[in-house]
């Protein structure tokens, strides 16, 4: 079981060494100071973000009125950047739930400091991913037909279609992780409420759902939290398995493989953890919470990356092996094409970013604890994982059964429209994240305190509002 | 409320469906549209919604095939072959199918034009136009001294006669010349020299057991392609009864016709005749011919020189090959040798064809498969010599007036001739063309003729085949055109009593009827004319048995007409250029039809442009590169003009130079051309001729010399050229993803021996569960529609493709989009170069799988299976996820990337609109015009299926086999595609499906298709052709 | 307490009433057809004078799709009949000027769908089944929704003849 091996050896001792110096109050202050009125820097960042988003929106509007022709599709490549990016964001979402739910159940205490960020990332990533199917389809205005609703016409969605499974999987996932996120926030928002004044106080007051911190509340809260964690856990595996079946259920050589579900889940956590690193490393610096999110936490994430990355690398080799071993000319043709064909660049980018670089570096502790390097590699992994989906989708479609219909006469090249929308999706995600980090406690006060030594008599026991 | 006339009415009713198709927002309020009542009952008693058919004759080329025009709501929406017509027998070709786009061509001339001061034209009324004409005619009669010239295309029938009378009387005398760049002149001359009769013989392909073609593209443009294709299928296709005949192509560049050959032999250009003579030499020496075919001693002696060894050196063909061919040729009786194409338009054209005649003669084919006195009326084409004289006369101011109809010499004569410039020296030039082509653009007066689907006429391609042309609809309202016949008669009758007397009838229709009265006296003296005439109109003409044809002996002088034993000199240069007629555009007349532009060339699969065919070795030697490159498309956005990247096959542009001129075109690597030869197709590179043809590709005529061959005076299409790289590169929009099957053996072939043994091609998959787990086609339904496609019969002519465009309202998307793989052609012909040197032409369309991969993945049942075995695609349920397209192993699903059906976006014209008026009048009202964002694909002509079932229900019966066909099956000249009801064991398709050659493409995927293929039959014993497919598949 | 009850009552009642009103069309009243270039009244022709529908719409049972009758048909009677009426004179004006009459389209079948009149007439359905009480309409309006649900409902046999018909998509969508 992956998570235990990572959960248990989480270096408690060091964590305590670094964090035990903190009092409950200190925790509250350090974390809640992030909620102070945003400064100029934040505003500039936020405006830039909105500008980028606007370009993406405009590009989509243009596509909507003109037709999907403005995207770079070159049949037989009829799925490309949009679906790639969809899978990418769904993948990002996963590690969030892994860290917040599964590791919670496994009592991996190191998760406490980073889980809130991870969980927020999950919610926002799913919100981003959810857009792409709509951007991708030819007639978004009738996309609601994928939802089952009764009608005299007796027309239902086709429950055989993986795309319909997708609708269920993703919407369920969003509902659960959003709930989990909100519930987890309640006590902290209460803390924020107590620390704030004016309209913020009123806002937090509402969001805190009248949390008083009474024993009974704590009792129910922890039960609910535990329950939701248990509920979210299977989703981590199911959702991305379903997403992988969007491909595995097809007959396209390079898609039609049993390995896809585990392969995708591993990939998802791989990219997810990388994304957590990308977000946390700058954040902890900006808001000066190095003491709460220590290098140990980062290293734990790095280990998780290493582990899942190894699974991903293994999956790549297995794909090639099965293609060769099956003797199926179409499978063989496809994988030969991947490594040597028109799009080989994409393939080798993927291999370099996901296998070669991480495997060569992350095995070494000094590098795992080198924060600038971790930031760098987290970016590399994100790029690599985007390309993984690109390779699976575009390359498989570009070269399937009938030679005359191969895509090789004209390659798929990402168009400005798609690029604008792709970048816009990051802006969309960034927008929510910036708001979150400014308006909600982005490190879980409650759970961090859980791993602190309880406030004893001799210490000044001023446990904040609790 | 806008003023509404008949035309808008057609727009509304016709494109009502289209307009609706364009508004895809469900539930949006409909714009106010009108149901405009016609004033009176339709003259033809037609009922709106019920098609009626008019029999007529195709005028797209001189072959003279019979057509049936399908008329809906007063518009011709489709043409089919006329089953009653002896030449086409119910089938047609790509050009005939595209004739509709000649009729509705947006660039058709809208009314009579006259020169304005500044080099342009101005619209004038017909009264003005006729007045001008009459005045100039009067002047002509005074001063012309009978030197007026009337250039026409090859005409046979009443109009031909009328023109002669008109010239003699109204124009004060003159000459009529019939100009066709693809000429039969050398064939006529050769027949005169060889047999002493000046005519085109008839070639009976169907009876031949062994066929050798010396460059004759008889499946493309030579003589009568549709009829010959049928004959070829009869002799060459495997039918399980008789052993199929062998076909060997002898030509330096392997044409579409050659690609159907079992063996391709590539002699030096111009030496085809020597190969023929060497074969004759062997037959005579080894005494293989029948006794009655003994050659004269003179000929024997003459032939001695042409030993295979001697010829081998000149022709670059191994002597053994020649000997083998000769023996096979003589043993298979009857055999047939035909000569044409570039071989018949070289410096030794006539001699080459004489050689072919000699070969036929010594093998005893004359009177068997080569029939003389068979009443073929395919001669009488003006020779290059006559054109040279004409140009001299024009330059010398000797031609006071030039009338042009159905010919475009300013475009399709060699640059060396300088016809275009000479026209400037003619004081009065009149064109009767419907389109502003190069010649018309240089005329002073343009009197646009009606399209043949709007006018009266007749065509007699062969004694006994008297085809009628009748108007199938009222003239398209956009165009104020008048039939040339009426204009000629009208102008004559307005030129004074004396002349008017020679033209008793007031209209060409009346003139035609009078002519046919005379005809009736000849063919059927008894009976009432009107009844006979009406019957003729119904059947599309009068068809009596043509003269059976006879054998003839070689004339004594034939020995003197043989080609000299040496490769002819072709001028200065490093490579030999072979100019060949395009199968799509013929001599260029088809270039303004968007369908034909988007229709891939059957050999190279390139659309919308010209290319230089070059052997890979030669390209390597010249350092010509062909490869991937990223380019930018033109902007297509509505809000933002975003350009879109694309990466396409881009190749070096080379220049071909001769003293006459220089042309440039990108290179296409073709392994099926001699390394010392390059080839360019006729038909592109128009300077005029409308938006679809203008400034597109290059016209090889620009580098051809005006030298004419001595005997026949024909221009030569073969010349040496200097080839050089220009440094620029250009993409070519090809639809071929790969040129060979990559050893996947998807389109199977078996040897004749195996085929005769009845070897089963398909694998037995019954052991594997799969179809068993599926619900079979509904039991309580009497129909399961299916199709078989015989790979052994398909010649790759692509008539089916254009037929599908016409029937199913397929949009034309343009070069940039085709280059991105976005063509919408529901059926495509895949062309593969096989390792054994043969070429496979494989039609691929939706196979309507019983276990369709596209169906389960559609989230909304837009792709679903219908009880009658059809794989349905419901446009207005489609969300456009395109998963079906990905999951289709045959890649036959096409997505609407843009809104091809929408004229404009709130005022702004839609650059993607595919049916600019009046092209939209051709749209089939029974078929939805698809909007943006939906998938589409072959429906097996569901509209025809439903119509047939509707009719059957009215008559309380079931649909009969062969009662109707899909558009592709109906067009196919070789009946390679057969459609029918698989549940009816007596149906043709069911029988064919029972053939051991029947198999499902990619059967290992267990898709259980309703459309299956029949394996190609190859002659394993015939050695592979000279050059295998070492082509770099891009 | 009681006030709460009332509140709850209203909260339930109001939507129900609105919905009911909407369904019965009580709010908007009967649909109104477009104004035609000539105020032709089906009530007078089909109702009062009992002229058979197919006297004018004669293609209904011969063709898959039906067209408005040619002006000639109107003139068949109105050369003499009621020649003095202003609306009839409009008609004659069109006829004399050889201009077709731009009738405004009343019925809108959703796009990508085909409806075969002949089949339905031959099956023995009255025109009124789909077109409503045309003989009572001065101005014809679209009586049926012509939505797919409406089609399917009838094809499933919920019609006066209890006839079932194919509900295969390709029957109407092609």
Short mmCIF file of C-alpha atoms in Angstrom, two decimals, chain C:
data_model
loop_
_atom_site.label_atom_id
_atom_site.label_comp_id
_atom_site.label_asym_id
_atom_site.label_seq_id
_atom_site.Cartn_x
_atom_site.Cartn_y
_atom_site.Cartn_z
CA UNK C 1 -47.14 29.82 14.33
CA UNK C 2 -50.23 30.29 12.14
CA UNK C 3 -48.37 32.93 10.17
CA UNK C 4 -45.72 30.37 9.36
CA UNK C 5 -48.39 27.97 8.16
CA UNK C 6 -49.80 30.63 5.83
CA UNK C 7 -46.33 31.35 4.55
CA UNK C 8 -45.74 27.68 3.82
CA UNK C 9 -49.14 27.43 2.19
CA UNK C 10 -48.41 30.34 -0.11
CA UNK C 11 -44.94 29.07 -0.88
CA UNK C 12 -46.54 25.89 -2.20
CA UNK C 13 -49.67 27.36 -3.74
CA UNK C 14 -48.20 30.20 -5.79
CA UNK C 15 -45.83 28.09 -7.92
CA UNK C 16 -48.55 25.52 -8.46
CA UNK C 17 -51.01 28.18 -9.66
CA UNK C 18 -48.41 29.80 -11.92
CA UNK C 19 -47.47 26.44 -13.39
CA UNK C 20 -51.10 25.48 -13.94
CA UNK C 21 -51.78 28.84 -15.56
CA UNK C 22 -48.76 28.39 -17.77
CA UNK C 23 -49.83 24.93 -18.83
CA UNK C 24 -53.38 25.94 -19.64
CA UNK C 25 -52.14 28.99 -21.48
CA UNK C 26 -54.47 30.99 -19.27
CA UNK C 27 -51.87 33.73 -19.07
CA UNK C 28 -51.11 34.14 -22.76
CA UNK C 29 -54.37 33.01 -24.27
CA UNK C 30 -54.58 31.03 -27.53
CA UNK C 31 -51.62 31.31 -29.93
CA UNK C 32 -51.92 33.88 -32.71
CA UNK C 33 -50.79 33.23 -36.27
CA UNK C 34 -48.83 35.70 -38.40
CA UNK C 35 -50.64 38.29 -40.50
CA UNK C 36 -50.69 37.13 -44.10
CA UNK C 37 -50.35 39.32 -47.20
CA UNK C 38 -53.98 38.42 -47.91
CA UNK C 39 -56.38 37.93 -45.02
CA UNK C 40 -57.41 34.52 -46.26
CA UNK C 41 -59.81 32.84 -43.83
CA UNK C 42 -59.83 29.06 -43.48
CA UNK C 43 -62.91 29.48 -41.32
CA UNK C 44 -64.89 30.75 -44.28
CA UNK C 45 -63.51 28.33 -46.87
CA UNK C 46 -63.01 25.15 -44.90
CA UNK C 47 -65.59 25.88 -42.21
CA UNK C 48 -68.47 27.81 -43.70
CA UNK C 49 -68.27 26.51 -47.28
CA UNK C 50 -67.04 23.04 -46.30
CA UNK C 51 -64.35 22.99 -48.99
CA UNK C 52 -62.21 19.90 -48.56
CA UNK C 53 -58.63 20.64 -47.42
CA UNK C 54 -57.22 18.69 -50.33
CA UNK C 55 -59.18 20.64 -52.89
CA UNK C 56 -56.53 23.31 -52.53
CA UNK C 57 -53.72 21.41 -50.79
CA UNK C 58 -53.99 18.67 -53.36
CA UNK C 59 -50.37 17.51 -53.02
CA UNK C 60 -50.88 16.43 -49.43
CA UNK C 61 -51.52 12.81 -50.29
CA UNK C 62 -49.25 12.69 -53.33
CA UNK C 63 -46.04 14.04 -51.96
CA UNK C 64 -43.81 13.78 -48.94
CA UNK C 65 -43.97 17.53 -48.54
CA UNK C 66 -46.84 19.84 -49.19
CA UNK C 67 -46.77 23.24 -50.81
CA UNK C 68 -49.14 26.20 -50.67
CA UNK C 69 -51.50 25.98 -53.66
CA UNK C 70 -50.64 27.95 -56.82
CA UNK C 71 -52.47 31.26 -57.23
CA UNK C 72 -54.19 29.60 -60.18
CA UNK C 73 -56.16 27.47 -57.72
CA UNK C 74 -57.53 30.55 -55.93
CA UNK C 75 -58.34 32.19 -59.23
CA UNK C 76 -60.28 29.10 -60.24
CA UNK C 77 -63.13 30.45 -58.14
CA UNK C 78 -62.24 34.07 -57.54
CA UNK C 79 -62.32 35.20 -61.13
CA UNK C 80 -66.03 35.54 -60.47
CA UNK C 81 -66.71 34.64 -56.87
CA UNK C 82 -66.63 37.55 -54.44
CA UNK C 83 -64.61 39.52 -56.94
CA UNK C 84 -65.70 42.71 -55.26
CA UNK C 85 -64.18 41.96 -51.86
CA UNK C 86 -61.02 44.00 -51.08
CA UNK C 87 -59.00 40.93 -50.06
CA UNK C 88 -60.00 39.07 -53.22
CA UNK C 89 -58.99 42.10 -55.24
CA UNK C 90 -55.56 41.89 -53.58
CA UNK C 91 -55.42 38.35 -54.86
CA UNK C 92 -56.39 39.38 -58.36
CA UNK C 93 -53.77 42.11 -58.23
CA UNK C 94 -51.09 39.51 -57.57
CA UNK C 95 -52.51 37.38 -60.37
CA UNK C 96 -52.66 40.17 -62.88
CA UNK C 97 -49.17 41.36 -62.00
CA UNK C 98 -47.99 37.76 -62.32
CA UNK C 99 -46.48 38.00 -58.86
CA UNK C 100 -46.53 35.00 -56.54
CA UNK C 101 -48.03 35.54 -53.10
CA UNK C 102 -45.47 35.60 -50.28
CA UNK C 103 -47.48 33.68 -47.68
CA UNK C 104 -45.80 33.84 -44.29
CA UNK C 105 -44.70 30.42 -43.06
CA UNK C 106 -46.83 29.27 -40.14
CA UNK C 107 -45.55 25.80 -39.27
CA UNK C 108 -41.97 25.24 -38.25
CA UNK C 109 -40.68 21.71 -38.16
CA UNK C 110 -37.41 21.60 -36.19
CA UNK C 111 -34.38 21.46 -38.46
CA UNK C 112 -32.79 18.13 -39.42
CA UNK C 113 -36.23 16.51 -39.28
CA UNK C 114 -38.42 15.31 -42.14
CA UNK C 115 -42.19 14.92 -42.12
CA UNK C 116 -43.87 12.87 -44.84
CA UNK C 117 -47.37 14.28 -45.44
CA UNK C 118 -48.35 11.54 -47.87
CA UNK C 119 -47.76 8.77 -45.36
CA UNK C 120 -49.80 10.46 -42.68
CA UNK C 121 -52.70 11.29 -44.95
CA UNK C 122 -52.71 7.78 -46.43
CA UNK C 123 -52.64 6.36 -42.92
CA UNK C 124 -56.04 7.99 -42.59
CA UNK C 125 -55.31 10.79 -40.17
CA UNK C 126 -57.43 13.91 -40.39
CA UNK C 127 -55.53 17.09 -41.17
CA UNK C 128 -56.91 18.46 -37.90
CA UNK C 129 -54.97 15.88 -35.90
CA UNK C 130 -51.85 17.95 -36.36
CA UNK C 131 -53.09 21.23 -37.78
CA UNK C 132 -55.89 21.68 -35.29
CA UNK C 133 -59.36 23.07 -35.97
CA UNK C 134 -58.25 24.95 -39.08
CA UNK C 135 -61.88 25.21 -40.19
CA UNK C 136 -62.44 27.48 -37.20
CA UNK C 137 -59.35 29.65 -37.70
CA UNK C 138 -59.54 33.00 -39.40
CA UNK C 139 -55.81 33.31 -38.99
CA UNK C 140 -54.02 29.98 -39.03
CA UNK C 141 -51.52 29.39 -36.25
CA UNK C 142 -49.24 26.51 -35.42
CA UNK C 143 -51.54 24.29 -33.40
CA UNK C 144 -49.10 21.52 -32.46
CA UNK C 145 -45.65 21.97 -31.00
CA UNK C 146 -44.16 19.80 -33.76
CA UNK C 147 -41.56 18.92 -31.14
CA UNK C 148 -39.99 15.50 -31.17
CA UNK C 149 -41.79 14.55 -28.00
CA UNK C 150 -45.05 15.34 -29.76
CA UNK C 151 -44.07 13.17 -32.75
CA UNK C 152 -42.90 10.25 -30.63
CA UNK C 153 -45.99 10.41 -28.48
CA UNK C 154 -48.19 9.94 -31.53
CA UNK C 155 -45.91 7.34 -33.14
CA UNK C 156 -46.26 5.30 -29.97
CA UNK C 157 -49.92 4.87 -30.77
CA UNK C 158 -51.43 7.66 -28.70
CA UNK C 159 -53.64 8.85 -31.55
CA UNK C 160 -57.24 8.61 -32.64
CA UNK C 161 -56.56 5.57 -34.81
CA UNK C 162 -54.35 3.93 -32.17
CA UNK C 163 -51.85 3.32 -34.95
CA UNK C 164 -48.25 2.70 -33.99
CA UNK C 165 -45.47 3.87 -36.28
CA UNK C 166 -41.71 3.45 -36.40
CA UNK C 167 -39.76 5.42 -33.83
CA UNK C 168 -36.44 4.64 -35.47
CA UNK C 169 -34.42 7.87 -35.66
CA UNK C 170 -33.73 7.49 -39.37
CA UNK C 171 -37.45 7.56 -40.09
CA UNK C 172 -37.41 11.33 -39.71
CA UNK C 173 -33.77 12.35 -39.27
CA UNK C 174 -31.68 12.22 -42.45
#
